[in-house]
XYZ file of C-alpha atoms in Angstrom:
359
model
C -46.644 70.383 28.541
C -43.922 70.661 25.792
C -45.029 72.456 22.578
C -43.192 71.462 19.609
C -42.701 73.944 16.687
C -44.799 73.147 13.676
C -43.614 73.758 10.061
C -47.074 75.036 9.496
C -46.236 78.343 11.377
C -44.709 81.370 10.286
C -42.679 82.855 13.161
C -41.840 79.616 14.928
C -41.143 77.246 12.191
C -38.840 74.321 12.777
C -37.344 74.391 9.253
C -34.827 76.875 7.722
C -37.540 79.473 7.242
C -37.850 79.828 10.902
C -34.985 82.526 10.766
C -36.089 84.140 7.550
C -37.556 87.064 9.463
C -40.681 87.858 7.292
C -42.185 91.259 8.064
C -45.744 90.417 7.302
C -47.811 87.393 5.974
C -51.577 87.903 5.060
C -54.075 85.271 4.542
C -56.780 86.131 2.050
C -60.207 84.517 1.640
C -63.290 85.330 -0.351
C -66.003 82.958 0.047
C -68.103 84.205 -2.926
C -65.344 83.492 -5.373
C -63.554 80.677 -3.773
C -60.371 82.788 -3.370
C -57.778 81.416 -0.930
C -54.529 83.314 -1.203
C -51.437 84.137 0.825
C -49.396 87.278 0.438
C -45.940 87.222 2.186
C -43.781 90.351 2.543
C -40.345 89.378 3.457
C -38.151 92.536 3.518
C -38.786 96.231 2.632
C -35.466 97.698 3.644
C -34.524 98.568 -0.008
C -38.074 99.365 -1.141
C -41.723 98.230 -1.413
C -41.896 94.308 -1.862
C -42.553 93.295 -5.290
C -43.186 89.743 -6.562
C -45.449 87.760 -8.773
C -48.630 85.844 -8.021
C -48.572 82.155 -8.462
C -51.878 80.332 -9.031
C -51.224 76.671 -8.363
C -53.152 73.581 -7.059
C -51.290 73.089 -3.792
C -51.955 69.955 -1.809
C -53.031 72.178 1.184
C -52.529 75.405 2.918
C -49.148 74.322 4.534
C -47.555 73.542 1.220
C -48.766 76.837 -0.154
C -47.429 78.721 2.914
C -44.007 77.101 2.710
C -43.879 77.960 -1.077
C -44.798 81.598 -0.553
C -42.361 82.144 2.323
C -39.515 80.672 0.365
C -40.429 82.547 -2.871
C -40.762 85.980 -1.107
C -37.443 85.532 0.668
C -35.915 84.689 -2.764
C -37.389 87.844 -4.144
C -35.527 89.913 -1.496
C -32.196 88.262 -2.416
C -33.062 88.637 -6.200
C -33.505 92.387 -5.879
C -30.581 92.929 -3.673
C -28.286 90.832 -5.885
C -29.487 92.628 -8.994
C -28.939 96.082 -7.204
C -32.611 97.068 -7.456
C -34.224 99.281 -4.994
C -37.127 96.839 -4.232
C -38.001 94.583 -1.379
C -39.061 90.947 -1.560
C -42.733 89.696 -1.758
C -44.849 86.961 -3.306
C -48.309 85.794 -3.399
C -49.959 82.393 -4.051
C -53.468 81.554 -4.908
C -54.414 78.113 -3.931
C -56.261 76.026 -6.552
C -56.206 74.850 -10.232
C -56.178 77.975 -12.465
C -57.895 75.928 -15.257
C -60.984 75.488 -13.108
C -60.897 78.079 -10.425
C -59.762 81.267 -12.115
C -62.525 83.774 -12.899
C -62.534 87.609 -13.327
C -64.385 87.804 -10.059
C -61.780 85.851 -8.209
C -58.920 87.954 -9.753
C -60.809 91.251 -8.709
C -61.326 89.940 -5.202
C -57.466 89.165 -4.940
C -56.709 92.633 -6.288
C -58.786 94.085 -3.546
C -56.589 92.304 -1.033
C -53.395 93.530 -2.643
C -54.818 97.122 -2.616
C -55.513 96.800 1.117
C -51.813 96.611 1.797
C -51.351 100.286 0.478
C -48.448 99.638 -1.757
C -46.253 97.605 0.772
C -46.766 94.768 -1.859
C -46.635 95.119 -5.645
C -47.773 92.258 -7.561
C -46.904 90.728 -10.985
C -47.173 87.549 -13.026
C -45.871 84.172 -12.148
C -46.748 80.456 -12.751
C -50.590 80.214 -13.517
C -51.091 83.917 -14.219
C -50.380 86.027 -17.272
C -50.639 89.622 -18.452
C -54.440 89.109 -19.200
C -55.177 88.086 -15.691
C -53.134 91.086 -14.412
C -55.299 93.462 -16.413
C -58.257 92.201 -14.394
C -56.489 92.395 -11.025
C -55.466 95.980 -12.066
C -59.069 97.066 -11.994
C -58.950 96.547 -8.156
C -55.364 97.831 -7.491
C -52.856 100.271 -8.862
C -50.061 98.239 -7.058
C -49.288 96.021 -10.087
C -46.676 95.572 -12.837
C -46.584 93.405 -16.073
C -50.070 94.156 -17.421
C -50.848 94.393 -21.087
C -50.801 98.242 -20.639
C -47.432 98.084 -19.007
C -44.317 96.048 -19.838
C -46.261 92.963 -20.487
C -45.230 89.348 -19.901
C -41.767 89.052 -18.510
C -41.054 85.567 -19.832
C -38.467 86.654 -22.482
C -36.642 88.908 -20.075
C -36.304 86.125 -17.442
C -35.189 83.692 -20.191
C -32.625 86.271 -21.418
C -31.238 86.749 -17.962
C -30.849 83.006 -17.669
C -29.164 82.736 -21.012
C -26.516 85.475 -20.212
C -25.858 83.831 -16.793
C -25.462 80.470 -18.374
C -23.121 81.850 -20.959
C -21.026 83.485 -18.416
C -20.882 80.212 -16.286
C -19.874 78.312 -19.454
C -17.307 80.708 -20.390
C -15.982 80.672 -16.850
C -15.767 76.835 -16.934
C -14.736 76.143 -20.522
C -13.367 79.413 -22.031
C -14.384 81.670 -24.813
C -16.381 79.272 -26.814
C -18.983 79.347 -24.092
C -22.197 77.423 -24.916
C -21.440 76.762 -28.484
C -21.553 72.931 -29.077
C -22.599 72.161 -25.519
C -25.606 70.031 -24.601
C -28.167 71.750 -22.428
C -31.154 70.020 -20.835
C -34.055 72.377 -20.143
C -36.490 71.165 -17.751
C -39.868 73.025 -18.320
C -40.608 74.712 -21.683
C -43.304 77.110 -20.707
C -43.304 80.884 -21.100
C -39.714 81.145 -19.886
C -38.102 77.720 -20.993
C -39.352 78.015 -24.551
C -37.679 81.403 -24.994
C -34.475 79.970 -23.496
C -34.454 77.107 -25.857
C -34.525 79.675 -28.829
C -31.781 81.641 -27.475
C -29.603 78.492 -26.875
C -30.137 77.233 -30.329
C -29.199 80.501 -31.768
C -26.023 80.421 -29.697
C -25.160 77.011 -31.149
C -25.936 74.841 -28.202
C -27.634 71.375 -28.535
C -30.847 71.288 -26.534
C -32.787 68.425 -25.002
C -36.196 69.284 -23.220
C -38.657 67.761 -20.872
C -41.998 68.988 -19.642
C -45.085 67.536 -17.891
C -47.458 69.350 -20.346
C -47.866 67.686 -23.707
C -49.298 70.989 -25.036
C -46.031 72.862 -24.060
C -43.936 70.104 -25.800
C -46.167 70.369 -28.906
C -45.641 74.146 -29.042
C -41.955 73.714 -28.646
C -41.879 71.025 -31.530
C -43.583 73.369 -33.793
C -41.100 76.038 -33.052
C -37.916 73.993 -32.812
C -38.362 70.521 -34.312
C -34.618 69.640 -33.864
C -34.983 69.711 -29.968
C -34.822 66.282 -28.407
C -37.799 65.528 -26.101
C -37.003 63.295 -23.130
C -38.706 61.835 -20.082
C -35.938 63.294 -17.915
C -32.825 65.619 -18.277
C -31.428 65.271 -14.897
C -29.771 61.969 -15.537
C -29.202 62.620 -19.225
C -25.757 63.074 -21.011
C -25.673 66.931 -20.863
C -23.268 69.474 -20.042
C -25.689 71.971 -18.537
C -28.974 71.441 -16.578
C -31.455 74.230 -16.723
C -34.325 73.795 -14.407
C -37.156 76.050 -15.595
C -40.209 74.588 -14.058
C -41.042 74.438 -10.168
C -38.408 74.454 -7.518
C -36.670 71.851 -5.252
C -35.536 69.568 -8.118
C -31.991 69.583 -6.721
C -31.870 66.994 -3.970
C -29.399 64.445 -2.748
C -30.575 61.847 -5.089
C -30.864 64.117 -8.187
C -27.544 65.569 -7.590
C -26.076 62.010 -7.365
C -27.522 61.298 -10.832
C -26.690 64.463 -12.454
C -24.156 64.304 -15.266
C -23.984 67.984 -16.054
C -21.069 70.265 -15.061
C -23.251 73.395 -14.715
C -26.644 74.049 -13.117
C -28.356 77.325 -14.369
C -31.943 77.818 -14.714
C -35.091 80.039 -14.278
C -36.726 77.987 -11.447
C -36.969 79.404 -8.118
C -35.780 77.702 -4.954
C -33.888 75.115 -7.067
C -32.286 73.420 -3.893
C -34.398 71.371 -1.630
C -32.384 72.862 1.237
C -29.016 74.703 1.590
C -27.109 71.402 2.191
C -27.586 70.558 -1.535
C -25.180 73.359 -2.484
C -22.370 71.387 -0.563
C -23.255 68.228 -2.596
C -23.000 70.164 -5.768
C -19.600 71.625 -4.897
C -18.466 68.091 -3.832
C -19.248 66.650 -7.337
C -17.419 69.679 -8.921
C -20.726 71.023 -10.367
C -21.032 74.841 -10.946
C -24.292 76.160 -9.600
C -25.485 79.620 -10.547
C -27.758 80.808 -7.572
C -31.238 80.749 -9.067
C -32.090 84.302 -7.719
C -29.234 85.636 -9.700
C -29.780 83.986 -12.864
C -33.675 84.442 -13.029
C -33.773 88.207 -12.069
C -34.472 89.365 -15.646
C -38.260 89.545 -14.989
C -37.791 91.621 -11.901
C -35.587 93.902 -13.822
C -38.171 94.272 -16.542
C -41.012 95.157 -14.058
C -38.731 97.457 -12.076
C -37.933 99.274 -15.299
C -41.698 99.827 -15.797
C -42.031 101.245 -12.431
C -39.204 103.817 -13.032
C -40.056 104.266 -16.763
C -36.925 102.813 -18.335
C -36.913 102.171 -22.108
C -36.901 98.620 -23.479
C -33.279 99.037 -24.449
C -32.364 100.107 -20.940
C -34.149 97.133 -19.506
C -32.408 94.736 -21.781
C -29.045 96.287 -20.740
C -29.781 95.783 -17.098
C -30.716 92.214 -17.728
C -27.470 91.702 -19.651
C -25.561 92.978 -16.557
C -26.650 89.592 -14.732
C -23.692 88.230 -16.612
C -21.390 90.645 -14.751
C -22.713 89.637 -11.432
C -22.297 85.869 -12.326
C -18.727 86.372 -13.272
C -17.985 88.235 -10.056
C -19.501 85.510 -8.021
C -17.923 82.544 -9.801
C -14.542 84.336 -9.813
C -14.721 84.886 -5.868
C -15.843 81.264 -5.483
C -12.990 80.100 -7.398
C -10.361 82.229 -5.539
C -11.737 81.564 -2.210
C -13.045 78.070 -2.464
C -16.372 79.195 -0.984
C -19.769 78.232 -2.323
C -21.350 80.454 -4.990
C -24.384 80.731 -2.776
C -22.272 81.877 0.232
C -20.456 84.533 -1.917
C -23.856 85.779 -3.131
C -25.289 85.846 0.351
C -22.512 88.223 1.317
C -23.362 90.538 -1.476
C -27.048 90.519 -0.523
C -26.467 91.000 3.063
C -24.185 94.004 2.381
C -26.677 95.730 0.149
C -29.515 95.037 2.611
C -27.320 96.479 5.459
C -26.810 99.648 3.386
C -23.339 98.963 2.070
C -22.597 99.473 -1.623
C -25.693 101.703 -1.753
C -24.161 103.281 -4.817
C -24.696 100.123 -6.674
C -28.377 99.964 -5.839
C -30.470 101.216 -8.779
C -33.232 103.539 -7.545
């Protein structure tokens, strides 16, 4: 009998994650609270795995598993690219947070995190906030981003995307950077709304889209001049900033894209690695997502090692230095920015450039 590898598996997947090499994947269930969660630890060579907890109504366990495997791998790359002594991990809770989230469920989840003994440190993500983390923290000390710690990381993430985008704009158009350029922000939640404010202060023109009418109403109250659209992918913009969920860059969306730069906060923006070639073929500069959106990780790492707010913001600002290095190498070698970044990540994971890794 021939056994065909299923994409539902962890170690024998038939997709690109089949070679990702996750160290540990934990399925967590608590019948009393309805908790169904998956914690994925991808790589701990640089330190304990750190990554947020995403609370989301996945269509099923298979979709949730794929997401947590991709996200945890991205966290490994994010920490290594940022020069931080942390590994990559992530967790997902399956369900609608609006109806399923309770203090009891969050405490049950915290107990599962605690059972890993510090191999995984959790934080906030889509569907979770600092108030939720305060509850999780009653069951585990392996947590960052609570109200008693560094708090919500939305601004730090947005600021990192902003400095990355500005570096890419200056690389492409010169010293004026973002001023006068049109940016389409897709997703204006706790990260995207901060990014909109930073862009407007810089003199950019912003259009926005979000599936949540409440998020758009909050944005309109803050920034009434922002144009609200049904879509920004195919809009007449210079920069596309995906700041919602991932995989929005596909063969069809890249074909429709009118922007010259893609730089945003969303994780796993490419449907698969082949999309990077499509972007290059159209002359579109893509800033790898795990480089641009590392600001939140830099903040919670700063909490762990007791850095000041000023030191954390300086670390986030350094994302621009990394982006310039990547884009300069990409231009001179003709290689994809993602390939250049992969070399940096692999070198640091292998122990090279250890002096650059912030302990």
